[in-house]
Amino acid sequence: MKNFKLLLMLSLCAILASSCGASKVTSTLDDTENPTAVLTLKNGQTVEGIAKNYLRADPTYIELETRQGKKVEYPSSEVKSLVFKAKTADGKDELWLPLTVEQTNLLKKTLSAKPMFVRVTYDGTNVMALERPVRSTNPHAPNAIGVMTQQKGWGTQFFYLLKGDTIAKQYWYHDNISTATHVGAKSMLKKSFKDYPQVVRGIDDGRLNYKQDLTEFIRVMDREWGEK
């Protein structure tokens, strides 16, 4: 009985120790999970702090903790631009813009009810490439024993925005948890870029495909738009 009590006490101590060791401080300015963010509001005010939500769960607002420890929250409708400092792999800043987005769901196009924060990946002369993370569910993922289960993860929506426009249009969606080949990928992409023959030709001859850097589609589109 004494040995059992001793073992129980040691187990509880180990659990507590591991819990303490696993906790993360998220209020420091150098925490890679909560990057430093600089907001420029539409009223001209600038706010700097630590991003607390990183836009994944809800891309229509941003929550920050200022250097003074004050938590503030702004809806996307009040924000002009958002910059995550030194967030990319090569230490560059990330620019996010709050935009109304046109999404394609089950072949139906819908506009977002509120502006969504989307990340700028290419800022060309005539067009921007943008993307945002989205929750993804794969209902046909087999588990270790072959039983079909739901697998949840993150996917990515890809958009383009013509300079002067206010609506970002989705041209591709990538499911990060699926390894299957996208059926009808060429047809879907050609439909997205039907007004840009050079992009369509690139898709047909294989120079452009969804397995490569998708900003290349927008670079070709940018050059073609400039030639019109």
Short mmCIF file of C-alpha atoms in Angstrom, two decimals, residues 105-228:
data_model
loop_
_atom_site.label_atom_id
_atom_site.label_comp_id
_atom_site.label_asym_id
_atom_site.label_seq_id
_atom_site.Cartn_x
_atom_site.Cartn_y
_atom_site.Cartn_z
CA ASN A 105 -17.90 26.51 -52.81
CA LEU A 106 -19.46 23.55 -54.62
CA LEU A 107 -19.13 25.47 -57.90
CA LYS A 108 -21.10 28.38 -56.43
CA LYS A 109 -19.45 31.78 -56.00
CA THR A 110 -20.20 33.77 -52.87
CA LEU A 111 -18.90 37.02 -51.39
CA SER A 112 -17.68 37.17 -47.80
CA ALA A 113 -20.09 39.02 -45.50
CA LYS A 114 -17.16 40.84 -43.87
CA PRO A 115 -13.66 41.73 -45.10
CA MET A 116 -11.17 38.90 -44.47
CA PHE A 117 -7.48 39.30 -43.79
CA VAL A 118 -5.48 37.76 -46.67
CA ARG A 119 -1.71 37.58 -47.04
CA VAL A 120 0.00 39.31 -49.97
CA THR A 121 2.43 36.89 -51.66
CA TYR A 122 3.05 38.87 -54.85
CA ASP A 123 2.52 42.57 -55.51
CA GLY A 124 2.79 43.10 -59.24
CA THR A 125 2.23 46.06 -61.52
CA ASN A 126 -1.36 45.16 -62.35
CA VAL A 127 -2.38 42.38 -59.96
CA MET A 128 -1.72 40.95 -56.50
CA ALA A 129 -1.52 37.32 -55.42
CA LEU A 130 -3.04 36.58 -52.03
CA GLU A 131 -3.77 33.60 -49.82
CA ARG A 132 -5.23 32.67 -46.46
CA PRO A 133 -5.31 29.54 -44.27
CA VAL A 134 -8.64 27.78 -43.84
CA ARG A 135 -9.82 24.86 -41.75
CA SER A 136 -9.95 21.67 -43.80
CA THR A 137 -11.67 18.33 -43.29
CA ASN A 138 -10.97 15.21 -45.32
CA PRO A 139 -13.91 12.81 -44.79
CA HIS A 140 -12.23 9.92 -46.59
CA ALA A 141 -8.93 9.59 -44.73
CA PRO A 142 -8.15 6.00 -43.57
CA ASN A 143 -6.64 5.63 -40.11
CA ALA A 144 -3.84 3.24 -39.10
CA ILE A 145 -6.10 0.18 -39.33
CA GLY A 146 -7.77 1.22 -42.57
CA VAL A 147 -11.03 2.59 -41.15
CA MET A 148 -12.33 5.66 -42.96
CA THR A 149 -12.36 8.64 -40.60
CA GLN A 150 -12.53 12.41 -40.67
CA GLN A 151 -9.12 14.08 -40.71
CA LYS A 152 -8.91 17.75 -39.87
CA GLY A 153 -6.12 20.16 -40.71
CA TRP A 154 -5.39 23.33 -42.63
CA GLY A 155 -5.87 24.15 -46.26
CA THR A 156 -5.08 27.29 -48.27
CA GLN A 157 -7.26 29.50 -50.42
CA PHE A 158 -5.52 31.38 -53.24
CA PHE A 159 -6.83 34.68 -54.63
CA TYR A 160 -5.89 37.40 -57.08
CA LEU A 161 -6.78 41.09 -56.89
CA LEU A 162 -6.59 43.38 -59.91
CA LYS A 163 -5.27 46.82 -59.07
CA GLY A 164 -8.20 49.17 -58.69
CA ASP A 165 -10.62 46.37 -57.74
CA THR A 166 -11.95 45.83 -54.23
CA ILE A 167 -12.84 42.12 -54.41
CA ALA A 168 -10.22 39.36 -54.25
CA LYS A 169 -11.22 36.39 -56.44
CA GLN A 170 -10.41 32.82 -55.52
CA TYR A 171 -8.67 30.82 -58.25
CA TRP A 172 -7.50 27.74 -56.34
CA TYR A 173 -7.87 25.83 -53.07
CA HIS A 174 -5.25 23.43 -51.75
CA ASP A 175 -6.08 20.84 -49.08
CA ASN A 176 -2.92 20.36 -47.00
CA ILE A 177 -4.15 17.10 -45.46
CA SER A 178 -4.92 15.33 -48.71
CA THR A 179 -2.32 13.56 -50.85
CA ALA A 180 -4.77 12.66 -53.59
CA THR A 181 -4.46 14.18 -57.06
CA HIS A 182 -6.96 16.95 -57.68
CA VAL A 183 -9.45 15.61 -60.20
CA GLY A 184 -10.21 18.13 -62.93
CA ALA A 185 -7.50 20.52 -61.73
CA LYS A 186 -6.64 21.77 -65.21
CA SER A 187 -10.28 22.45 -66.06
CA MET A 188 -10.88 24.34 -62.81
CA LEU A 189 -7.77 26.48 -63.24
CA LYS A 190 -8.54 27.21 -66.89
CA LYS A 191 -12.00 28.36 -65.83
CA SER A 192 -10.47 30.68 -63.22
CA PHE A 193 -8.18 32.27 -65.84
CA LYS A 194 -10.47 32.04 -68.89
CA ASP A 195 -9.94 35.75 -69.65
CA TYR A 196 -6.15 35.32 -69.79
CA PRO A 197 -5.11 33.21 -72.83
CA GLN A 198 -1.41 33.15 -71.92
CA VAL A 199 -2.22 31.60 -68.54
CA VAL A 200 -4.55 29.07 -70.17
CA ARG A 201 -1.83 28.10 -72.69
CA GLY A 202 0.60 27.64 -69.80
CA ILE A 203 -1.87 25.31 -68.09
CA ASP A 204 -2.43 23.33 -71.30
CA ASP A 205 1.26 22.80 -72.03
CA GLY A 206 2.13 22.03 -68.39
CA ARG A 207 4.28 25.08 -67.69
CA LEU A 208 1.72 26.10 -65.07
CA ASN A 209 0.20 23.58 -62.66
CA TYR A 210 -1.16 23.52 -59.13
CA LYS A 211 1.81 21.53 -57.78
CA GLN A 212 4.25 24.42 -58.26
CA ASP A 213 4.49 27.92 -56.79
CA LEU A 214 1.02 29.25 -57.51
CA THR A 215 2.19 32.86 -57.63
CA GLU A 216 3.63 31.98 -61.06
CA PHE A 217 0.08 31.94 -62.42
CA ILE A 218 -0.36 35.51 -61.23
CA ARG A 219 3.02 36.63 -62.57
CA VAL A 220 2.02 35.45 -66.05
CA MET A 221 -1.40 37.08 -65.61
CA ASP A 222 0.30 40.31 -64.56
CA ARG A 223 2.46 40.39 -67.70
CA GLU A 224 -0.51 39.59 -69.92
CA TRP A 225 -2.66 42.29 -68.33
CA GLY A 226 0.13 44.80 -68.96
CA GLU A 227 0.16 43.89 -72.66
CA LYS A 228 -3.56 44.60 -73.15
#
